[in-house]
Amino acid sequence: MKREEILAKVDHTLLKPESTWEQIRTLCDEAVANKTASICINSGYVKQAVAYLAGRVPVCTVIGFPLGAMSTEAKIFEAQQALRDGAVEFDMVSNIGDLKSGEYKKVEDEIRAIKEAVGDKVLKVIIETCLLTEEEKEKMCDIVCDAGADFIKTSTGFSTGGATFDDIALFARCCRGRCKIKAAGGIRTVSDMERFLELGADRLGTSSAIKILDNVDAGNNY
């Protein structure tokens, strides 16, 4: 794939808790220069980033990040505030404990409530695949799609593992086009990015895509 084709699918990401505004601004500049799909940042920087970017790149933020274990009301409030601050994409963490407790309706209702809160903006649901069984992943595909979310997403990047090829193949098989797919966490090479996209991912969440592609363009073995 061409460099620009890959980057057009990348949510250029910086979610480290120690991130400074200077680092976020650099992220914004890199996203503009490389025409990424969005930047993905913590909600505390959304208002500044939206003002700085002035519409040049969409701003995505995370909701209930990274654990997903807070109340639905807290997630809705966070999403509504980020919406007021100008975010247009939202990556929420689903409640993994509720899923594992068999509270499927509660999980679906929460996703639906947050989708209602953000309206026509893009909602991506992180299910943290590394913590789930195959059956739970399949169940979450149905839950996420039935709740009206726009994307199902593999990982926060803060747990025990990231995206795998097998998980993206499972998403493609189980979602059957009812929602889009985002691979995130542990993407390290150009071949990783190309393979995830070939398997059905519509977005890639990574902090390193530009660096990886720059190294390849410079002739380095990265």
GROMACS .gro file of C-alpha atoms in nm:
model
  222
    1MET     CA    1   0.000   0.000   0.000
    2LYS     CA    2   0.106   0.357  -0.055
    3ARG     CA    3   0.214   0.562   0.245
    4GLU     CA    4  -0.076   0.805   0.210
    5GLU     CA    5  -0.329   0.520   0.189
    6ILE     CA    6  -0.211   0.379   0.519
    7LEU     CA    7  -0.195   0.715   0.697
    8ALA     CA    8  -0.548   0.802   0.585
    9LYS     CA    9  -0.660   0.509   0.805
   10VAL     CA   10  -0.450   0.603   1.110
   11ASP     CA   11  -0.576   0.762   1.431
   12HIS     CA   12  -0.248   0.930   1.531
   13THR     CA   13  -0.246   0.865   1.904
   14LEU     CA   14  -0.096   1.001   2.224
   15LEU     CA   15  -0.262   0.881   2.544
   16LYS     CA   16   0.024   0.862   2.793
   17PRO     CA   17  -0.071   1.020   3.126
   18GLU     CA   18   0.246   1.231   3.131
   19SER     CA   19   0.179   1.387   2.790
   20THR     CA   20   0.235   1.764   2.780
   21TRP     CA   21   0.061   2.023   2.562
   22GLU     CA   22   0.385   2.065   2.368
   23GLN     CA   23   0.376   1.694   2.282
   24ILE     CA   24   0.008   1.712   2.187
   25ARG     CA   25   0.080   2.010   1.962
   26THR     CA   26   0.357   1.813   1.792
   27LEU     CA   27   0.109   1.528   1.743
   28CYS     CA   28  -0.130   1.775   1.580
   29ASP     CA   29   0.142   1.907   1.348
   30GLU     CA   30   0.241   1.555   1.245
   31ALA     CA   31  -0.122   1.464   1.177
   32VAL     CA   32  -0.171   1.769   0.956
   33ALA     CA   33   0.153   1.712   0.765
   34ASN     CA   34   0.074   1.345   0.707
   35LYS     CA   35  -0.305   1.372   0.659
   36THR     CA   36  -0.399   1.112   0.919
   37ALA     CA   37  -0.762   1.017   0.980
   38SER     CA   38  -0.758   1.188   1.320
   39ILE     CA   39  -0.559   1.253   1.632
   40CYS     CA   40  -0.662   1.052   1.940
   41ILE     CA   41  -0.594   1.217   2.276
   42ASN     CA   42  -0.719   1.227   2.634
   43SER     CA   43  -1.021   1.448   2.688
   44GLY     CA   44  -0.838   1.710   2.895
   45TYR     CA   45  -0.659   1.834   2.582
   46VAL     CA   46  -0.954   1.825   2.342
   47LYS     CA   47  -1.050   2.192   2.365
   48GLN     CA   48  -0.693   2.312   2.309
   49ALA     CA   49  -0.634   2.070   2.024
   50VAL     CA   50  -0.958   2.160   1.848
   51ALA     CA   51  -0.869   2.530   1.866
   52TYR     CA   52  -0.513   2.467   1.747
   53LEU     CA   53  -0.612   2.242   1.456
   54ALA     CA   54  -0.898   2.468   1.343
   55GLY     CA   55  -1.062   2.191   1.143
   56ARG     CA   56  -0.749   2.065   0.969
   57VAL     CA   57  -0.767   1.718   1.130
   58PRO     CA   58  -1.056   1.563   1.328
   59VAL     CA   59  -1.007   1.525   1.703
   60CYS     CA   60  -1.086   1.190   1.862
   61THR     CA   61  -1.089   1.133   2.237
   62VAL     CA   62  -1.123   0.840   2.476
   63ILE     CA   63  -1.410   0.779   2.716
   64GLY     CA   64  -1.389   0.569   3.032
   65PHE     CA   65  -1.024   0.511   2.954
   66PRO     CA   66  -0.842   0.281   3.011
   67LEU     CA   67  -1.045   0.051   3.239
   68GLY     CA   68  -1.409   0.105   3.140
   69ALA     CA   69  -1.518   0.018   3.493
   70MET     CA   70  -1.673   0.350   3.595
   71SER     CA   71  -2.045   0.424   3.590
   72THR     CA   72  -2.236   0.478   3.269
   73GLU     CA   73  -2.334   0.823   3.396
   74ALA     CA   74  -1.967   0.919   3.432
   75LYS     CA   75  -1.891   0.803   3.079
   76ILE     CA   76  -2.187   0.997   2.940
   77PHE     CA   77  -2.077   1.313   3.120
   78GLU     CA   78  -1.722   1.277   2.987
   79ALA     CA   79  -1.851   1.223   2.634
   80GLN     CA   80  -2.085   1.522   2.651
   81GLN     CA   81  -1.810   1.751   2.778
   82ALA     CA   82  -1.572   1.635   2.505
   83LEU     CA   83  -1.847   1.691   2.250
   84ARG     CA   84  -1.891   2.048   2.375
   85ASP     CA   85  -1.515   2.093   2.351
   86GLY     CA   86  -1.524   1.993   1.984
   87ALA     CA   87  -1.437   1.623   1.966
   88VAL     CA   88  -1.597   1.446   1.669
   89GLU     CA   89  -1.486   1.088   1.739
   90PHE     CA   90  -1.510   0.897   2.066
   91ASP     CA   91  -1.333   0.574   2.163
   92MET     CA   92  -1.512   0.436   2.469
   93VAL     CA   93  -1.401   0.143   2.683
   94SER     CA   94  -1.680  -0.107   2.741
   95ASN     CA   95  -1.745  -0.250   3.086
   96ILE     CA   96  -1.551  -0.575   3.078
   97GLY     CA   97  -1.664  -0.689   3.423
   98ASP     CA   98  -2.028  -0.656   3.323
   99LEU     CA   99  -1.964  -0.864   3.012
  100LYS     CA  100  -1.793  -1.137   3.212
  101SER     CA  101  -2.083  -1.130   3.461
  102GLY     CA  102  -2.325  -1.205   3.179
  103GLU     CA  103  -2.486  -0.859   3.201
  104TYR     CA  104  -2.519  -0.836   2.826
  105LYS     CA  105  -2.816  -0.599   2.822
  106LYS     CA  106  -2.637  -0.362   3.062
  107VAL     CA  107  -2.331  -0.357   2.835
  108GLU     CA  108  -2.544  -0.291   2.528
  109ASP     CA  109  -2.753  -0.025   2.702
  110GLU     CA  110  -2.440   0.163   2.806
  111ILE     CA  111  -2.302   0.168   2.452
  112ARG     CA  112  -2.638   0.279   2.317
  113ALA     CA  113  -2.659   0.558   2.578
  114ILE     CA  114  -2.318   0.693   2.485
  115LYS     CA  115  -2.402   0.676   2.115
  116GLU     CA  116  -2.715   0.877   2.188
  117ALA     CA  117  -2.503   1.128   2.381
  118VAL     CA  118  -2.266   1.188   2.089
  119GLY     CA  119  -2.536   1.176   1.821
  120ASP     CA  120  -2.405   1.170   1.466
  121LYS     CA  121  -2.041   1.174   1.576
  122VAL     CA  122  -1.831   0.859   1.545
  123LEU     CA  123  -1.838   0.612   1.836
  124LYS     CA  124  -1.579   0.335   1.860
  125VAL     CA  125  -1.615   0.069   2.130
  126ILE     CA  126  -1.300  -0.080   2.282
  127ILE     CA  127  -1.365  -0.436   2.402
  128GLU     CA  128  -1.009  -0.517   2.524
  129THR     CA  129  -0.976  -0.845   2.335
  130CYS     CA  130  -0.674  -0.965   2.536
  131LEU     CA  131  -0.901  -1.010   2.840
  132LEU     CA  132  -1.181  -1.196   2.659
  133THR     CA  133  -1.252  -1.551   2.550
  134GLU     CA  134  -1.335  -1.624   2.187
  135GLU     CA  135  -1.701  -1.657   2.283
  136GLU     CA  136  -1.695  -1.322   2.462
  137LYS     CA  137  -1.537  -1.154   2.159
  138GLU     CA  138  -1.808  -1.297   1.935
  139LYS     CA  139  -2.077  -1.182   2.178
  140MET     CA  140  -1.932  -0.831   2.187
  141CYS     CA  141  -1.943  -0.810   1.808
  142ASP     CA  142  -2.320  -0.854   1.825
  143ILE     CA  143  -2.359  -0.621   2.123
  144VAL     CA  144  -2.155  -0.338   1.969
  145CYS     CA  145  -2.333  -0.361   1.635
  146ASP     CA  146  -2.680  -0.392   1.787
  147ALA     CA  147  -2.616  -0.090   2.011
  148GLY     CA  148  -2.556   0.128   1.705
  149ALA     CA  149  -2.185   0.200   1.748
  150ASP     CA  150  -1.984   0.291   1.441
  151PHE     CA  151  -1.673   0.083   1.516
  152ILE     CA  152  -1.560  -0.209   1.727
  153LYS     CA  153  -1.201  -0.168   1.850
  154THR     CA  154  -0.961  -0.426   1.985
  155SER     CA  155  -0.760  -0.265   2.260
  156THR     CA  156  -0.664   0.027   2.480
  157GLY     CA  157  -0.293  -0.047   2.453
  158PHE     CA  158  -0.280  -0.030   2.835
  159SER     CA  159  -0.368  -0.392   2.917
  160THR     CA  160  -0.192  -0.726   2.866
  161GLY     CA  161  -0.198  -0.726   2.486
  162GLY     CA  162  -0.295  -0.542   2.170
  163ALA     CA  163  -0.450  -0.618   1.835
  164THR     CA  164  -0.392  -0.955   1.669
  165PHE     CA  165  -0.461  -1.070   1.316
  166ASP     CA  166  -0.690  -1.342   1.450
  167ASP     CA  167  -0.903  -1.088   1.635
  168ILE     CA  168  -0.949  -0.868   1.329
  169ALA     CA  169  -1.046  -1.174   1.126
  170LEU     CA  170  -1.297  -1.267   1.399
  171PHE     CA  171  -1.442  -0.913   1.395
  172ALA     CA  172  -1.481  -0.923   1.017
  173ARG     CA  173  -1.652  -1.263   1.034
  174CYS     CA  174  -1.888  -1.177   1.320
  175CYS     CA  175  -1.970  -0.813   1.244
  176ARG     CA  176  -2.040  -0.883   0.876
  177GLY     CA  177  -2.025  -0.516   0.780
  178ARG     CA  178  -2.270  -0.402   1.048
  179CYS     CA  179  -2.002  -0.177   1.197
  180LYS     CA  180  -1.646  -0.086   1.109
  181ILE     CA  181  -1.331  -0.225   1.269
  182LYS     CA  182  -1.036  -0.058   1.442
  183ALA     CA  183  -0.712  -0.238   1.529
  184ALA     CA  184  -0.508  -0.079   1.808
  185GLY     CA  185  -0.223  -0.174   2.036
  186GLY     CA  186   0.110  -0.327   1.945
  187ILE     CA  187   0.125  -0.221   1.579
  188ARG     CA  188   0.498  -0.218   1.506
  189THR     CA  189   0.567  -0.258   1.133
  190VAL     CA  190   0.439  -0.157   0.790
  191SER     CA  191   0.348  -0.519   0.725
  192ASP     CA  192   0.139  -0.519   1.045
  193MET     CA  193  -0.054  -0.216   0.924
  194GLU     CA  194  -0.107  -0.358   0.577
  195ARG     CA  195  -0.217  -0.696   0.712
  196PHE     CA  196  -0.470  -0.547   0.955
  197LEU     CA  197  -0.621  -0.342   0.673
  198GLU     CA  198  -0.631  -0.644   0.441
  199LEU     CA  199  -0.815  -0.845   0.708
  200GLY     CA  200  -1.089  -0.584   0.735
  201ALA     CA  201  -0.973  -0.305   0.967
  202ASP     CA  202  -1.096   0.039   0.864
  203ARG     CA  203  -0.882   0.225   1.119
  204LEU     CA  204  -0.549   0.173   1.294
  205GLY     CA  205  -0.480   0.320   1.635
  206THR     CA  206  -0.110   0.378   1.681
  207SER     CA  207   0.139   0.635   1.804
  208SER     CA  208   0.418   0.509   1.579
  209ALA     CA  209   0.282   0.482   1.222
  210ILE     CA  210   0.449   0.799   1.099
  211LYS     CA  211   0.782   0.703   1.256
  212ILE     CA  212   0.763   0.354   1.108
  213LEU     CA  213   0.687   0.485   0.760
  214ASP     CA  214   0.954   0.755   0.787
  215ASN     CA  215   1.213   0.490   0.867
  216VAL     CA  216   1.105   0.278   0.573
  217ASP     CA  217   1.115   0.580   0.342
  218ALA     CA  218   1.469   0.651   0.466
  219GLY     CA  219   1.573   0.299   0.374
  220ASN     CA  220   1.604   0.173   0.732
  221ASN     CA  221   1.512  -0.178   0.830
  222TYR     CA  222   1.240  -0.093   1.083
   0.00000   0.00000   0.00000
